Amino acid sequence: MERKTNGAGGVVRVRVPATSANLGPGFDSLGIALTMYNELELELYREEKFDIESFGEGAEMLPTDGTNMIWGAVRRLLSRIGQADEYRGMKLRMYSRIPVSRGLGSSAAAIVGGLRAANEWLGRPLGKKELLGIATELEGHPDNVAPAVYGGFSVSVTYGGGPESISFRPDIPLKAVVAVPDFTLSTRLARSVLPDTVPRADGVFNVGRAALLAAAMARGKAGYLKMALEDRLHQPYRKSLIPGFDDVTEAAGKAGAAGCVLSGAGPSIIAFTLEKEAAVGDAMVEAFRANGTEARAIVLSIDREGAKVISHRREW
Ligand code: HSE
């Protein structure tokens, strides 16, 4: 498909939120955008040349050549619109706050940020839904990339080979308290401990809770969060990879959180609360420490905008 582009050029700056996937029962389906952001600036080059610099979280890990994940996303977009031969390099400045490999959607943010910036630079040949489709192909599942694109709370499925997603702004003034431990966990390892089949009772347990969570978020029913955040599909298998998981979630509850779950594939743990967010964070950090792990607590709100263009200027 060749798409016309217009207004191409300049330097595009994009902001993209951290995300937390699964939210307990909604494995590979539910996700939420958080008010912690990476920003990136992008210019495409016609020649095969890479000028990449990265600052902040994980800066030393970001490849500065064509193996860069953001370039992988940009190249996929260029192929999709039939312009892969016209732009073969890029200048990129990456400013990261989202911790890497901690279950907070840093790879989704890189992919979605790169797609949004390149799409803007090229004069917006694709819409958000098409960007979501490309991002899901690259990420493998839609639960982080959907809230990164749209903001808010997302319910996503794969249908006919592509993602379908409904996102909305939850009607609850929730704070998200994220306890980020000082070790990383790869999604691949966290998926490898999951069984291929589960008891029907566990499937039924999760279906009801995932649906209840979406309904509670949409209708502002905070009183249902505790039960709606329960899960039997992934956390029982993954918690052996996170020392102190049960103690941290219990401590969050005792300190006043409405519910507490593994963030994405972990190892971060996220508590949702209407009150006492500082005390919840302290309790989670203390429980991690009692299990021999240093952690930091970050208090966030729910992002309502998703990836957005901050500026599109003529030059650097
Ligand atoms: N749903 C995914 C998982 C999120 O839990 O493995 C992490 O990419």
Short mmCIF file of C-alpha atoms in Angstrom, two decimals, residues 2-296:
data_model
loop_
_atom_site.label_atom_id
_atom_site.label_comp_id
_atom_site.label_asym_id
_atom_site.label_seq_id
_atom_site.Cartn_x
_atom_site.Cartn_y
_atom_site.Cartn_z
CA GLU A 2 1.50 3.32 -1.01
CA ARG A 3 0.13 6.23 1.00
CA LYS A 4 0.62 9.86 0.13
CA THR A 5 2.44 11.83 2.80
CA ASN A 6 2.35 15.56 3.18
CA GLY A 7 4.04 18.07 5.39
CA ALA A 8 6.98 15.68 5.83
CA GLY A 9 10.05 16.93 7.59
CA GLY A 10 11.37 18.87 10.54
CA VAL A 11 11.74 17.50 14.03
CA VAL A 12 8.87 15.83 15.87
CA ARG A 13 8.79 15.56 19.68
CA VAL A 14 6.45 12.96 21.16
CA ARG A 15 5.49 12.05 24.73
CA VAL A 16 4.38 8.50 25.50
CA PRO A 17 3.11 7.06 28.80
CA ALA A 18 4.21 4.08 30.87
CA THR A 19 1.60 1.33 31.01
CA SER A 20 0.65 -1.52 33.30
CA ALA A 21 -0.79 -4.62 31.62
CA ASN A 22 -2.99 -7.49 32.87
CA LEU A 23 -4.25 -5.61 35.97
CA GLY A 24 -4.67 -8.94 37.74
CA PRO A 25 -7.28 -10.99 35.89
CA GLY A 26 -7.01 -9.44 32.39
CA PHE A 27 -4.00 -11.38 31.13
CA ASP A 28 -2.90 -10.12 27.68
CA SER A 29 -6.08 -8.02 27.49
CA LEU A 30 -6.44 -5.24 30.08
CA GLY A 31 -4.04 -2.35 30.50
CA ILE A 32 -3.82 1.15 31.89
CA ALA A 33 -1.75 4.22 30.99
CA LEU A 34 0.18 5.94 33.77
CA THR A 35 1.45 9.49 34.28
CA MET A 36 5.11 8.64 33.80
CA TYR A 37 6.48 9.52 30.39
CA ASN A 38 9.26 8.97 27.92
CA GLU A 39 9.84 11.65 25.32
CA LEU A 40 11.59 11.32 22.01
CA GLU A 41 12.57 13.61 19.15
CA LEU A 42 12.80 12.24 15.64
CA GLU A 43 13.89 13.24 12.16
CA LEU A 44 13.98 10.79 9.26
CA TYR A 45 16.93 10.69 6.88
CA ARG A 46 16.88 9.64 3.26
CA GLU A 47 20.38 8.17 3.59
CA GLU A 48 21.27 5.11 5.69
CA LYS A 49 22.63 7.02 8.68
CA PHE A 50 21.86 6.83 12.40
CA ASP A 51 22.45 9.64 14.86
CA ILE A 52 20.99 8.32 18.12
CA GLU A 53 21.45 9.57 21.66
CA SER A 54 19.64 8.43 24.75
CA PHE A 55 19.27 9.98 28.21
CA GLY A 56 17.78 8.72 31.47
CA GLU A 57 16.50 5.23 32.36
CA GLY A 58 18.23 2.46 30.43
CA ALA A 59 20.14 4.95 28.25
CA GLU A 60 23.20 2.72 28.12
CA MET A 61 21.11 -0.18 26.78
CA LEU A 62 19.66 1.59 23.72
CA PRO A 63 21.50 0.56 20.54
CA THR A 64 22.69 3.55 18.52
CA ASP A 65 22.47 1.83 15.13
CA GLY A 66 19.85 0.21 12.91
CA THR A 67 19.20 -2.56 15.46
CA ASN A 68 17.40 0.00 17.63
CA MET A 69 13.84 -1.07 18.54
CA ILE A 70 12.49 2.35 17.65
CA TRP A 71 14.00 2.11 14.18
CA GLY A 72 12.42 -1.36 13.87
CA ALA A 73 9.02 0.24 14.51
CA VAL A 74 9.66 3.17 12.17
CA ARG A 75 10.83 0.84 9.42
CA ARG A 76 7.70 -1.29 9.78
CA LEU A 77 5.57 1.85 9.36
CA LEU A 78 7.59 2.93 6.31
CA SER A 79 7.12 -0.52 4.73
CA ARG A 80 3.40 -0.38 5.47
CA ILE A 81 3.02 2.89 3.56
CA GLY A 82 5.37 1.81 0.74
CA GLN A 83 8.21 4.21 1.61
CA ALA A 84 10.84 1.87 3.04
CA ASP A 85 13.29 2.78 0.25
CA GLU A 86 12.81 6.53 0.64
CA TYR A 87 13.86 6.87 4.28
CA ARG A 88 16.69 4.67 5.46
CA GLY A 89 18.00 6.34 8.62
CA MET A 90 17.05 8.68 11.43
CA LYS A 91 18.18 11.14 14.04
CA LEU A 92 16.74 10.28 17.45
CA ARG A 93 16.98 11.80 20.89
CA MET A 94 15.40 9.66 23.59
CA TYR A 95 14.60 10.98 27.09
CA SER A 96 13.46 8.05 29.27
CA ARG A 97 11.87 7.92 32.70
CA ILE A 98 10.16 4.52 32.41
CA PRO A 99 12.25 1.82 34.12
CA VAL A 100 13.35 -0.88 31.65
CA SER A 101 12.32 -4.57 31.99
CA ARG A 102 10.26 -3.84 35.11
CA GLY A 103 6.73 -4.47 33.82
CA LEU A 104 5.93 -0.83 33.06
CA GLY A 105 5.70 -0.98 29.28
CA SER A 106 9.07 0.49 28.32
CA SER A 107 9.20 -1.49 25.06
CA ALA A 108 5.59 -0.58 24.23
CA ALA A 109 6.49 3.07 24.87
CA ALA A 110 9.49 2.81 22.54
CA ILE A 111 7.44 1.21 19.77
CA VAL A 112 4.40 3.49 20.11
CA GLY A 113 6.57 6.60 20.55
CA GLY A 114 8.56 5.78 17.41
CA LEU A 115 5.42 5.08 15.38
CA ARG A 116 3.61 8.22 16.54
CA ALA A 117 6.64 10.42 15.85
CA ALA A 118 7.36 8.95 12.41
CA ASN A 119 3.69 9.11 11.45
CA GLU A 120 3.55 12.79 12.38
CA TRP A 121 6.84 13.50 10.58
CA LEU A 122 5.43 11.93 7.41
CA GLY A 123 2.23 13.99 7.53
CA ARG A 124 0.02 11.43 9.32
CA PRO A 125 -0.47 8.78 6.62
CA LEU A 126 -1.90 6.33 9.20
CA GLY A 127 -4.56 6.62 11.89
CA LYS A 128 -4.26 5.52 15.54
CA LYS A 129 -5.89 2.16 14.87
CA GLU A 130 -3.37 1.35 12.15
CA LEU A 131 -0.54 2.39 14.47
CA LEU A 132 -2.00 0.09 17.14
CA GLY A 133 -2.00 -2.76 14.61
CA ILE A 134 1.69 -2.29 13.80
CA ALA A 135 2.59 -1.88 17.48
CA THR A 136 0.78 -5.11 18.39
CA GLU A 137 2.58 -7.03 15.63
CA LEU A 138 5.89 -5.88 17.09
CA GLU A 139 5.01 -6.31 20.77
CA GLY A 140 3.15 -9.62 20.37
CA HIS A 141 0.08 -8.66 22.42
CA PRO A 142 -2.03 -5.50 22.66
CA ASP A 143 -2.37 -4.93 26.42
CA ASN A 144 0.50 -2.45 26.82
CA VAL A 145 0.45 -0.82 23.40
CA ALA A 146 -3.29 -0.02 23.41
CA PRO A 147 -3.20 2.22 26.52
CA ALA A 148 0.11 3.67 25.28
CA VAL A 149 -1.68 4.76 22.09
CA TYR A 150 -5.02 5.86 23.55
CA GLY A 151 -4.43 6.59 27.26
CA GLY A 152 -6.82 5.56 30.05
CA PHE A 153 -7.99 2.00 30.65
CA SER A 154 -7.97 -0.38 27.67
CA VAL A 155 -9.77 -3.62 26.97
CA SER A 156 -8.14 -5.33 23.99
CA VAL A 157 -8.49 -8.57 22.07
CA THR A 158 -6.92 -10.05 18.96
CA TYR A 159 -9.59 -10.62 16.31
CA GLY A 160 -9.07 -11.70 12.74
CA GLY A 161 -5.31 -11.44 13.21
CA GLY A 162 -5.26 -7.86 14.51
CA PRO A 163 -6.05 -5.96 17.69
CA GLU A 164 -9.42 -4.51 18.59
CA SER A 165 -9.47 -2.22 21.58
CA ILE A 166 -11.84 -0.04 23.56
CA SER A 167 -10.20 2.57 25.76
CA PHE A 168 -11.87 4.90 28.19
CA ARG A 169 -11.07 7.20 31.07
CA PRO A 170 -11.89 5.43 34.34
CA ASP A 171 -14.48 7.16 36.45
CA ILE A 172 -12.49 6.64 39.69
CA PRO A 173 -9.88 9.11 41.02
CA LEU A 174 -7.37 6.31 41.55
CA LYS A 175 -3.73 6.62 42.40
CA ALA A 176 -1.39 3.90 41.20
CA VAL A 177 1.48 3.17 43.56
CA VAL A 178 4.22 1.27 41.75
CA ALA A 179 6.91 -0.52 43.75
CA VAL A 180 9.85 -1.00 41.40
CA PRO A 181 12.40 -3.53 42.68
CA ASP A 182 16.07 -3.21 41.83
CA PHE A 183 16.15 -6.27 39.57
CA THR A 184 14.86 -6.86 36.06
CA LEU A 185 12.71 -9.70 34.77
CA SER A 186 12.35 -10.56 31.10
CA THR A 187 8.83 -11.03 29.77
CA ARG A 188 10.06 -14.16 28.00
CA LEU A 189 11.10 -15.76 31.31
CA ALA A 190 7.89 -14.62 33.02
CA ARG A 191 5.84 -16.22 30.21
CA SER A 192 7.87 -19.42 30.23
CA VAL A 193 6.65 -20.36 33.73
CA LEU A 194 2.98 -20.27 32.67
CA PRO A 195 1.19 -23.57 32.02
CA ASP A 196 -0.31 -24.26 28.59
CA THR A 197 -3.64 -25.30 30.08
CA VAL A 198 -5.50 -24.20 33.19
CA PRO A 199 -8.44 -25.65 35.14
CA ARG A 200 -11.81 -24.48 33.88
CA ALA A 201 -12.62 -23.13 37.34
CA ASP A 202 -9.64 -20.79 37.10
CA GLY A 203 -10.73 -19.61 33.65
CA VAL A 204 -14.22 -18.92 34.95
CA PHE A 205 -12.77 -17.13 37.99
CA ASN A 206 -10.76 -14.79 35.76
CA VAL A 207 -13.42 -14.14 33.13
CA GLY A 208 -15.80 -12.81 35.75
CA ARG A 209 -13.22 -10.68 37.49
CA ALA A 210 -11.80 -9.17 34.28
CA ALA A 211 -15.32 -8.21 33.21
CA LEU A 212 -16.09 -6.87 36.70
CA LEU A 213 -12.91 -4.78 36.68
CA ALA A 214 -13.82 -3.16 33.35
CA ALA A 215 -17.34 -2.47 34.61
CA ALA A 216 -16.09 -1.07 37.92
CA MET A 217 -13.63 1.24 36.15
CA ALA A 218 -16.28 2.43 33.69
CA ARG A 219 -18.98 3.00 36.29
CA GLY A 220 -16.83 4.37 39.09
CA LYS A 221 -17.48 1.47 41.48
CA ALA A 222 -14.30 1.58 43.57
CA GLY A 223 -15.79 -0.78 46.15
CA TYR A 224 -15.49 -3.69 43.68
CA LEU A 225 -11.78 -3.23 42.94
CA LYS A 226 -10.43 -5.58 45.60
CA MET A 227 -12.33 -8.60 44.31
CA ALA A 228 -12.08 -7.52 40.66
CA LEU A 229 -8.25 -7.46 40.79
CA GLU A 230 -7.95 -11.12 41.83
CA ASP A 231 -6.26 -13.50 39.39
CA ARG A 232 -5.58 -17.20 38.99
CA LEU A 233 -4.13 -17.31 35.48
CA HIS A 234 -0.65 -15.87 35.79
CA GLN A 235 0.31 -14.47 39.21
CA PRO A 236 0.22 -17.80 41.08
CA TYR A 237 2.85 -19.13 38.64
CA ARG A 238 4.94 -15.99 38.39
CA LYS A 239 5.20 -15.04 42.03
CA SER A 240 8.09 -17.47 42.59
CA LEU A 241 10.12 -15.11 40.36
CA ILE A 242 9.44 -12.14 42.66
CA PRO A 243 10.72 -12.62 46.22
CA GLY A 244 8.17 -11.28 48.68
CA PHE A 245 5.26 -10.95 46.22
CA ASP A 246 2.64 -12.07 48.74
CA ASP A 247 4.10 -9.89 51.51
CA VAL A 248 4.19 -6.79 49.29
CA THR A 249 0.61 -7.17 48.08
CA GLU A 250 -0.60 -7.87 51.63
CA ALA A 251 1.29 -4.85 52.99
CA ALA A 252 -0.31 -2.61 50.36
CA GLY A 253 -3.76 -3.82 51.36
CA LYS A 254 -3.12 -3.28 55.05
CA ALA A 255 -1.87 0.24 54.35
CA GLY A 256 -5.14 1.11 52.61
CA ALA A 257 -4.86 0.05 48.94
CA ALA A 258 -8.01 -1.16 47.20
CA GLY A 259 -6.05 -3.86 45.37
CA CYS A 260 -2.52 -4.82 44.42
CA VAL A 261 -1.21 -6.89 41.49
CA LEU A 262 1.84 -7.71 39.42
CA SER A 263 2.43 -4.95 36.86
CA GLY A 264 2.52 -6.64 33.47
CA ALA A 265 4.93 -9.55 33.59
CA GLY A 266 6.65 -7.97 36.63
CA PRO A 267 8.76 -7.59 38.60
CA SER A 268 7.11 -4.29 39.62
CA ILE A 269 4.02 -4.54 41.78
CA ILE A 270 1.24 -1.99 41.41
CA ALA A 271 -1.31 -1.02 44.05
CA PHE A 272 -4.45 0.98 43.30
CA THR A 273 -5.69 3.25 46.03
CA LEU A 274 -8.05 6.11 46.72
CA GLU A 275 -6.15 7.28 49.79
CA LYS A 276 -2.90 7.13 51.76
CA GLU A 277 -0.76 6.59 48.67
CA ALA A 278 2.50 7.54 50.42
CA ALA A 279 1.85 5.04 53.23
CA VAL A 280 0.98 2.34 50.68
CA GLY A 281 4.26 2.97 48.85
CA ASP A 282 6.28 2.90 52.09
CA ALA A 283 4.65 -0.36 53.16
CA MET A 284 5.39 -2.01 49.80
CA VAL A 285 9.04 -0.90 49.83
CA GLU A 286 9.42 -2.11 53.42
CA ALA A 287 7.92 -5.51 52.56
CA PHE A 288 10.28 -5.88 49.60
CA ARG A 289 13.20 -4.95 51.87
CA ALA A 290 12.14 -7.53 54.48
CA ASN A 291 12.50 -10.08 51.68
CA GLY A 292 15.99 -8.91 50.78
CA THR A 293 15.12 -6.68 47.81
CA GLU A 294 15.61 -2.92 47.53
CA ALA A 295 12.75 -1.14 45.79
CA ARG A 296 11.47 2.37 45.16
#
